[in-house]
Amino acid sequence: MILITGGAGFIGGNFVHHWFERQAAAGRVTDEKLVVFDKLTYAGNPNTIAAQLRDGRATLIQADIADREAVKAALQAHRPRAILHFAAESHVDRSIHGPAEFIHTNMVGTFSLLEEARAYWGSLTGADKDAFRFLHVSTDEVYGSLGENDPAFSETTAYAPNSPYSASKAGSDHLVRAYHHTYGFPTLTTNCSNNYGPYHFPEKLIPLMILNALEGKPLPVYGDGLNIRDWLYVRDHCEAICQVLDKGTLGETYNVGGINEIRNIDVVTTICRKLDELRPRADGSKYESLITYVKDRPGHDRRYAIDPTKIQRDIGWRPAETFESGINKTVRWYLENTAWIDTVRSGAYRDWIAQNYAERA
Ligand code: NAD
Ligand code: DAU
């Protein structure tokens, strides 16, 4: 049994798919189940893992990681061999509008989870205790922003978070580090770059651009559009997590990235051209005509880049997808999965879009 916090979100949900497909591909049939522990905030969607919930390979507990009694009860009932900690408030723009939830989940929630997980681990003995792992899923944003010619982030780059989101993730990383150093708690941490792929909530750049384009709405590019992100297909991230869980050294951190540095404006034009090919506009115009430059994100980090030498050398992980192959799969997925899209675009979603973009006009 493995317990996954945030398993109904974008990366956690993809991880649930990846976990079982990976085992099937290796010819392994296992009765090891996944327990998804998720509060089901606006970003959590059980439809993402409906098949696995239906056939019993996964179980869902709807609760807050900051609720220690709920965490304790889940650990005692399911006795996991590992905890994979994905749950977080994850959107930088929302953290600028309302940081409190980010402190609650990312810092207080991670602290509560660590405390209960440490108590549970302390109750284990022998091989079960030796095998237990707590894998903390974090972000490259904790390292701050790079200049044009700076070397990519490595595991020894000093932390310099710039947004309430990245500061709260940095805080959680420090707690995880301290629990290993002080208590010998068996932790692993991954710091990954920007993910994209299926089931991505359409508040983030790539799904927002795909869906706005299909509806003929403006494509809002912040600032000059020259900010750079390192893009990784989500299943490559999921595979990295599987491999770090299996082979990672306790107490270590691993940077995960695609060596795919792309300017935002180039991401958007790539999506537009893919849509021109797959779903040409009725009036014959190009999707690029919808691109609109809007007011910048406050404190907007200019560039992220990951040096993946450590995970490649020590774990043997490498991404399977290029940006070209990954964005092709992603755009096709959004064209084919309108039912999933309809379930996530609630009234609350529309309110957020109105609030975030009205003030950028
Ligand atoms: P997401 O926002 O799509 O999903 C977060 C999930 O956590 C949701 O299912 C939500 O319901 C759940 N959740 C939120 N607060 C909770 C709480 N208090 N208790 C229990 N569950 C709660 O996020 P994501 O993009 O899937 O990111 C997952 C993790 O990966 C996060 O820790 C994030 O910081 C990290 N990360 C994300 C990216 C990226 O590009 N998306 C890159 C690197 C790292
Ligand atoms: O680097 C990893 C991080 O990547 C994760 O830790 C975060 O959880 C994840 O949300 C992501 O953060 P970003 O802020 O980089 O992602 P986002 O999709 O919000 O924005 C990507 C870039 O696109 C960023 O430079 C801001 C810009 N942008 C975003 C939106 C939503 C726009 O230009 N227009 C938009 O409408």
PDB file of C-alpha atoms in Angstrom, residues 130-319:
ATOM      1  CA  ASP A 130      13.762   0.022   7.018  1.00  0.00           C
ATOM      2  CA  ALA A 131      11.713   0.001   3.825  1.00  0.00           C
ATOM      3  CA  PHE A 132       9.463   2.975   4.680  1.00  0.00           C
ATOM      4  CA  ARG A 133       9.873   6.126   2.535  1.00  0.00           C
ATOM      5  CA  PHE A 134       8.420   9.656   2.608  1.00  0.00           C
ATOM      6  CA  LEU A 135       8.822  11.233  -0.834  1.00  0.00           C
ATOM      7  CA  HIS A 136       8.185  14.974  -0.957  1.00  0.00           C
ATOM      8  CA  VAL A 137       7.256  16.382  -4.374  1.00  0.00           C
ATOM      9  CA  SER A 138       8.583  19.920  -4.737  1.00  0.00           C
ATOM     10  CA  THR A 139       9.386  22.516  -7.343  1.00  0.00           C
ATOM     11  CA  ASP A 140      12.301  24.291  -9.007  1.00  0.00           C
ATOM     12  CA  GLU A 141      10.673  27.623  -8.050  1.00  0.00           C
ATOM     13  CA  VAL A 142      12.292  27.402  -4.593  1.00  0.00           C
ATOM     14  CA  TYR A 143      15.587  28.420  -6.243  1.00  0.00           C
ATOM     15  CA  GLY A 144      14.221  31.760  -7.467  1.00  0.00           C
ATOM     16  CA  SER A 145      14.913  33.351 -10.820  1.00  0.00           C
ATOM     17  CA  LEU A 146      17.875  32.962 -13.219  1.00  0.00           C
ATOM     18  CA  GLY A 147      19.503  35.583 -15.436  1.00  0.00           C
ATOM     19  CA  GLU A 148      19.948  34.850 -19.131  1.00  0.00           C
ATOM     20  CA  ASN A 149      23.460  33.419 -18.765  1.00  0.00           C
ATOM     21  CA  ASP A 150      23.269  31.911 -15.261  1.00  0.00           C
ATOM     22  CA  PRO A 151      23.950  28.183 -14.906  1.00  0.00           C
ATOM     23  CA  ALA A 152      20.873  25.971 -14.409  1.00  0.00           C
ATOM     24  CA  PHE A 153      19.633  25.127 -10.884  1.00  0.00           C
ATOM     25  CA  SER A 154      21.498  22.259  -9.242  1.00  0.00           C
ATOM     26  CA  GLU A 155      20.738  20.594  -5.899  1.00  0.00           C
ATOM     27  CA  THR A 156      23.265  22.909  -4.230  1.00  0.00           C
ATOM     28  CA  THR A 157      21.812  26.172  -5.585  1.00  0.00           C
ATOM     29  CA  ALA A 158      20.821  28.408  -2.646  1.00  0.00           C
ATOM     30  CA  TYR A 159      17.078  28.763  -2.027  1.00  0.00           C
ATOM     31  CA  ALA A 160      15.674  32.185  -3.032  1.00  0.00           C
ATOM     32  CA  PRO A 161      11.877  31.845  -3.388  1.00  0.00           C
ATOM     33  CA  ASN A 162      10.113  34.906  -4.798  1.00  0.00           C
ATOM     34  CA  SER A 163       6.352  34.252  -4.559  1.00  0.00           C
ATOM     35  CA  PRO A 164       4.157  33.229  -1.623  1.00  0.00           C
ATOM     36  CA  TYR A 165       3.753  29.882  -3.435  1.00  0.00           C
ATOM     37  CA  SER A 166       7.464  29.201  -3.802  1.00  0.00           C
ATOM     38  CA  ALA A 167       8.194  30.489  -0.281  1.00  0.00           C
ATOM     39  CA  SER A 168       5.631  28.062   1.156  1.00  0.00           C
ATOM     40  CA  LYS A 169       7.113  25.194  -0.886  1.00  0.00           C
ATOM     41  CA  ALA A 170      10.611  26.191   0.286  1.00  0.00           C
ATOM     42  CA  GLY A 171       9.339  26.086   3.876  1.00  0.00           C
ATOM     43  CA  SER A 172       7.981  22.582   3.340  1.00  0.00           C
ATOM     44  CA  ASP A 173      11.279  21.445   1.780  1.00  0.00           C
ATOM     45  CA  HIS A 174      13.172  22.726   4.827  1.00  0.00           C
ATOM     46  CA  LEU A 175      10.862  20.852   7.186  1.00  0.00           C
ATOM     47  CA  VAL A 176      11.374  17.629   5.246  1.00  0.00           C
ATOM     48  CA  ARG A 177      15.135  18.152   5.305  1.00  0.00           C
ATOM     49  CA  ALA A 178      15.077  18.829   9.058  1.00  0.00           C
ATOM     50  CA  TYR A 179      13.012  15.697   9.795  1.00  0.00           C
ATOM     51  CA  HIS A 180      15.655  13.585   8.086  1.00  0.00           C
ATOM     52  CA  HIS A 181      18.571  15.387   9.720  1.00  0.00           C
ATOM     53  CA  THR A 182      17.103  15.497  13.235  1.00  0.00           C
ATOM     54  CA  TYR A 183      15.003  12.352  13.511  1.00  0.00           C
ATOM     55  CA  GLY A 184      16.548  10.144  10.823  1.00  0.00           C
ATOM     56  CA  PHE A 185      13.107  10.126   9.165  1.00  0.00           C
ATOM     57  CA  PRO A 186      13.510   8.416   5.741  1.00  0.00           C
ATOM     58  CA  THR A 187      12.833  11.229   3.282  1.00  0.00           C
ATOM     59  CA  LEU A 188      13.425  11.822  -0.432  1.00  0.00           C
ATOM     60  CA  THR A 189      12.732  15.158  -2.143  1.00  0.00           C
ATOM     61  CA  THR A 190      12.292  15.938  -5.835  1.00  0.00           C
ATOM     62  CA  ASN A 191      12.398  19.498  -7.226  1.00  0.00           C
ATOM     63  CA  CYS A 192      10.826  19.503 -10.653  1.00  0.00           C
ATOM     64  CA  SER A 193      10.384  22.038 -13.434  1.00  0.00           C
ATOM     65  CA  ASN A 194       7.095  22.990 -15.180  1.00  0.00           C
ATOM     66  CA  ASN A 195       4.905  19.988 -15.997  1.00  0.00           C
ATOM     67  CA  TYR A 196       2.339  19.794 -18.771  1.00  0.00           C
ATOM     68  CA  GLY A 197       0.065  17.077 -20.133  1.00  0.00           C
ATOM     69  CA  PRO A 198      -3.424  15.578 -19.702  1.00  0.00           C
ATOM     70  CA  TYR A 199      -5.661  16.503 -16.735  1.00  0.00           C
ATOM     71  CA  HIS A 200      -3.877  19.850 -16.225  1.00  0.00           C
ATOM     72  CA  PHE A 201      -6.212  22.357 -14.565  1.00  0.00           C
ATOM     73  CA  PRO A 202      -6.902  25.149 -17.086  1.00  0.00           C
ATOM     74  CA  GLU A 203      -5.680  27.997 -14.864  1.00  0.00           C
ATOM     75  CA  LYS A 204      -2.071  27.167 -15.894  1.00  0.00           C
ATOM     76  CA  LEU A 205      -0.446  28.471 -19.080  1.00  0.00           C
ATOM     77  CA  ILE A 206      -0.683  25.501 -21.468  1.00  0.00           C
ATOM     78  CA  PRO A 207      -4.249  24.246 -20.837  1.00  0.00           C
ATOM     79  CA  LEU A 208      -5.535  27.827 -20.516  1.00  0.00           C
ATOM     80  CA  MET A 209      -4.115  28.713 -23.939  1.00  0.00           C
ATOM     81  CA  ILE A 210      -5.520  25.573 -25.582  1.00  0.00           C
ATOM     82  CA  LEU A 211      -9.023  26.110 -24.204  1.00  0.00           C
ATOM     83  CA  ASN A 212      -9.101  29.884 -24.790  1.00  0.00           C
ATOM     84  CA  ALA A 213      -7.946  29.361 -28.379  1.00  0.00           C
ATOM     85  CA  LEU A 214     -10.664  26.789 -29.054  1.00  0.00           C
ATOM     86  CA  GLU A 215     -13.260  29.261 -27.757  1.00  0.00           C
ATOM     87  CA  GLY A 216     -11.840  32.155 -29.796  1.00  0.00           C
ATOM     88  CA  LYS A 217     -10.911  34.064 -26.625  1.00  0.00           C
ATOM     89  CA  PRO A 218      -7.772  36.239 -26.197  1.00  0.00           C
ATOM     90  CA  LEU A 219      -4.545  34.360 -25.332  1.00  0.00           C
ATOM     91  CA  PRO A 220      -3.203  36.441 -22.400  1.00  0.00           C
ATOM     92  CA  VAL A 221       0.599  36.551 -22.421  1.00  0.00           C
ATOM     93  CA  TYR A 222       2.029  38.210 -19.304  1.00  0.00           C
ATOM     94  CA  GLY A 223       4.549  41.047 -19.747  1.00  0.00           C
ATOM     95  CA  ASP A 224       6.815  40.718 -22.801  1.00  0.00           C
ATOM     96  CA  GLY A 225       6.288  36.939 -23.120  1.00  0.00           C
ATOM     97  CA  LEU A 226      10.039  36.325 -22.880  1.00  0.00           C
ATOM     98  CA  ASN A 227      10.044  34.559 -19.491  1.00  0.00           C
ATOM     99  CA  ILE A 228      11.548  31.096 -19.774  1.00  0.00           C
ATOM    100  CA  ARG A 229      10.394  27.841 -18.214  1.00  0.00           C
ATOM    101  CA  ASP A 230      11.840  24.324 -18.499  1.00  0.00           C
ATOM    102  CA  TRP A 231       8.936  22.121 -19.662  1.00  0.00           C
ATOM    103  CA  LEU A 232       8.612  18.439 -18.754  1.00  0.00           C
ATOM    104  CA  TYR A 233       5.855  16.074 -19.886  1.00  0.00           C
ATOM    105  CA  VAL A 234       3.998  14.994 -16.744  1.00  0.00           C
ATOM    106  CA  ARG A 235       4.491  11.253 -17.294  1.00  0.00           C
ATOM    107  CA  ASP A 236       8.262  11.811 -17.381  1.00  0.00           C
ATOM    108  CA  HIS A 237       7.967  13.431 -13.953  1.00  0.00           C
ATOM    109  CA  CYS A 238       5.867  10.490 -12.701  1.00  0.00           C
ATOM    110  CA  GLU A 239       8.503   8.033 -13.919  1.00  0.00           C
ATOM    111  CA  ALA A 240      11.227  10.053 -12.176  1.00  0.00           C
ATOM    112  CA  ILE A 241       9.266   9.803  -8.923  1.00  0.00           C
ATOM    113  CA  CYS A 242       8.914   6.013  -9.325  1.00  0.00           C
ATOM    114  CA  GLN A 243      12.664   5.677  -9.864  1.00  0.00           C
ATOM    115  CA  VAL A 244      13.639   7.978  -6.992  1.00  0.00           C
ATOM    116  CA  LEU A 245      11.296   6.002  -4.723  1.00  0.00           C
ATOM    117  CA  ASP A 246      13.045   2.777  -5.742  1.00  0.00           C
ATOM    118  CA  LYS A 247      16.656   3.942  -5.944  1.00  0.00           C
ATOM    119  CA  GLY A 248      16.992   7.306  -4.173  1.00  0.00           C
ATOM    120  CA  THR A 249      19.395   7.795  -1.272  1.00  0.00           C
ATOM    121  CA  LEU A 250      17.651   8.781   1.962  1.00  0.00           C
ATOM    122  CA  GLY A 251      17.851  12.458   2.857  1.00  0.00           C
ATOM    123  CA  GLU A 252      18.841  13.451  -0.695  1.00  0.00           C
ATOM    124  CA  THR A 253      17.130  15.867  -3.065  1.00  0.00           C
ATOM    125  CA  TYR A 254      16.904  15.312  -6.840  1.00  0.00           C
ATOM    126  CA  ASN A 255      16.284  17.987  -9.465  1.00  0.00           C
ATOM    127  CA  VAL A 256      14.000  16.783 -12.265  1.00  0.00           C
ATOM    128  CA  GLY A 257      13.882  18.626 -15.585  1.00  0.00           C
ATOM    129  CA  GLY A 258      13.470  18.248 -19.298  1.00  0.00           C
ATOM    130  CA  ILE A 259      16.376  20.361 -20.614  1.00  0.00           C
ATOM    131  CA  ASN A 260      13.600  22.074 -22.558  1.00  0.00           C
ATOM    132  CA  GLU A 261      13.969  25.805 -21.914  1.00  0.00           C
ATOM    133  CA  ILE A 262      11.308  27.657 -23.896  1.00  0.00           C
ATOM    134  CA  ARG A 263      10.103  31.285 -23.877  1.00  0.00           C
ATOM    135  CA  ASN A 264       6.406  31.686 -23.017  1.00  0.00           C
ATOM    136  CA  ILE A 265       5.602  33.302 -26.350  1.00  0.00           C
ATOM    137  CA  ASP A 266       7.139  30.306 -28.146  1.00  0.00           C
ATOM    138  CA  VAL A 267       5.055  27.903 -26.050  1.00  0.00           C
ATOM    139  CA  VAL A 268       1.924  29.817 -27.057  1.00  0.00           C
ATOM    140  CA  THR A 269       2.765  29.998 -30.765  1.00  0.00           C
ATOM    141  CA  THR A 270       3.602  26.267 -30.782  1.00  0.00           C
ATOM    142  CA  ILE A 271       0.135  25.535 -29.361  1.00  0.00           C
ATOM    143  CA  CYS A 272      -1.463  27.857 -31.934  1.00  0.00           C
ATOM    144  CA  ARG A 273       0.283  26.122 -34.831  1.00  0.00           C
ATOM    145  CA  LYS A 274      -0.653  22.681 -33.534  1.00  0.00           C
ATOM    146  CA  LEU A 275      -4.292  23.790 -33.321  1.00  0.00           C
ATOM    147  CA  ASP A 276      -4.100  25.290 -36.854  1.00  0.00           C
ATOM    148  CA  GLU A 277      -3.100  21.805 -37.997  1.00  0.00           C
ATOM    149  CA  LEU A 278      -5.548  19.745 -35.930  1.00  0.00           C
ATOM    150  CA  ARG A 279      -8.581  22.062 -35.645  1.00  0.00           C
ATOM    151  CA  PRO A 280      -8.350  24.909 -38.217  1.00  0.00           C
ATOM    152  CA  ARG A 281     -10.552  27.918 -37.476  1.00  0.00           C
ATOM    153  CA  ALA A 282     -13.776  28.157 -39.438  1.00  0.00           C
ATOM    154  CA  ASP A 283     -12.961  31.636 -40.788  1.00  0.00           C
ATOM    155  CA  GLY A 284      -9.491  30.555 -41.961  1.00  0.00           C
ATOM    156  CA  SER A 285      -7.643  32.934 -39.567  1.00  0.00           C
ATOM    157  CA  LYS A 286      -4.678  31.742 -37.502  1.00  0.00           C
ATOM    158  CA  TYR A 287      -4.955  31.119 -33.751  1.00  0.00           C
ATOM    159  CA  GLU A 288      -1.902  33.382 -33.273  1.00  0.00           C
ATOM    160  CA  SER A 289      -4.137  36.368 -34.079  1.00  0.00           C
ATOM    161  CA  LEU A 290      -5.697  35.823 -30.602  1.00  0.00           C
ATOM    162  CA  ILE A 291      -2.404  36.498 -28.737  1.00  0.00           C
ATOM    163  CA  THR A 292      -2.804  39.498 -26.417  1.00  0.00           C
ATOM    164  CA  TYR A 293      -0.057  40.935 -24.220  1.00  0.00           C
ATOM    165  CA  VAL A 294      -1.398  41.751 -20.739  1.00  0.00           C
ATOM    166  CA  LYS A 295      -0.103  43.259 -17.495  1.00  0.00           C
ATOM    167  CA  ASP A 296       2.705  41.204 -15.980  1.00  0.00           C
ATOM    168  CA  ARG A 297       2.569  38.944 -12.912  1.00  0.00           C
ATOM    169  CA  PRO A 298       3.972  40.852  -9.881  1.00  0.00           C
ATOM    170  CA  GLY A 299       7.462  39.565  -9.026  1.00  0.00           C
ATOM    171  CA  HIS A 300       7.415  37.371 -12.166  1.00  0.00           C
ATOM    172  CA  ASP A 301      10.448  35.021 -12.194  1.00  0.00           C
ATOM    173  CA  ARG A 302      12.334  35.508 -15.460  1.00  0.00           C
ATOM    174  CA  ARG A 303      13.917  32.138 -16.103  1.00  0.00           C
ATOM    175  CA  TYR A 304      13.992  28.610 -14.652  1.00  0.00           C
ATOM    176  CA  ALA A 305      16.380  25.894 -15.824  1.00  0.00           C
ATOM    177  CA  ILE A 306      17.248  22.536 -14.276  1.00  0.00           C
ATOM    178  CA  ASP A 307      20.569  20.754 -14.263  1.00  0.00           C
ATOM    179  CA  PRO A 308      19.478  17.077 -14.122  1.00  0.00           C
ATOM    180  CA  THR A 309      23.011  15.628 -13.873  1.00  0.00           C
ATOM    181  CA  LYS A 310      22.429  14.068 -10.448  1.00  0.00           C
ATOM    182  CA  ILE A 311      19.219  12.193 -11.243  1.00  0.00           C
ATOM    183  CA  GLN A 312      20.651  11.034 -14.579  1.00  0.00           C
ATOM    184  CA  ARG A 313      23.920   9.843 -13.046  1.00  0.00           C
ATOM    185  CA  ASP A 314      22.719   8.371  -9.728  1.00  0.00           C
ATOM    186  CA  ILE A 315      19.237   7.132 -10.650  1.00  0.00           C
ATOM    187  CA  GLY A 316      19.504   6.628 -14.420  1.00  0.00           C
ATOM    188  CA  TRP A 317      16.328   8.628 -15.220  1.00  0.00           C
ATOM    189  CA  ARG A 318      15.942  10.528 -18.488  1.00  0.00           C
ATOM    190  CA  PRO A 319      12.826  12.100 -20.031  1.00  0.00           C
TER     191      PRO A 319
END
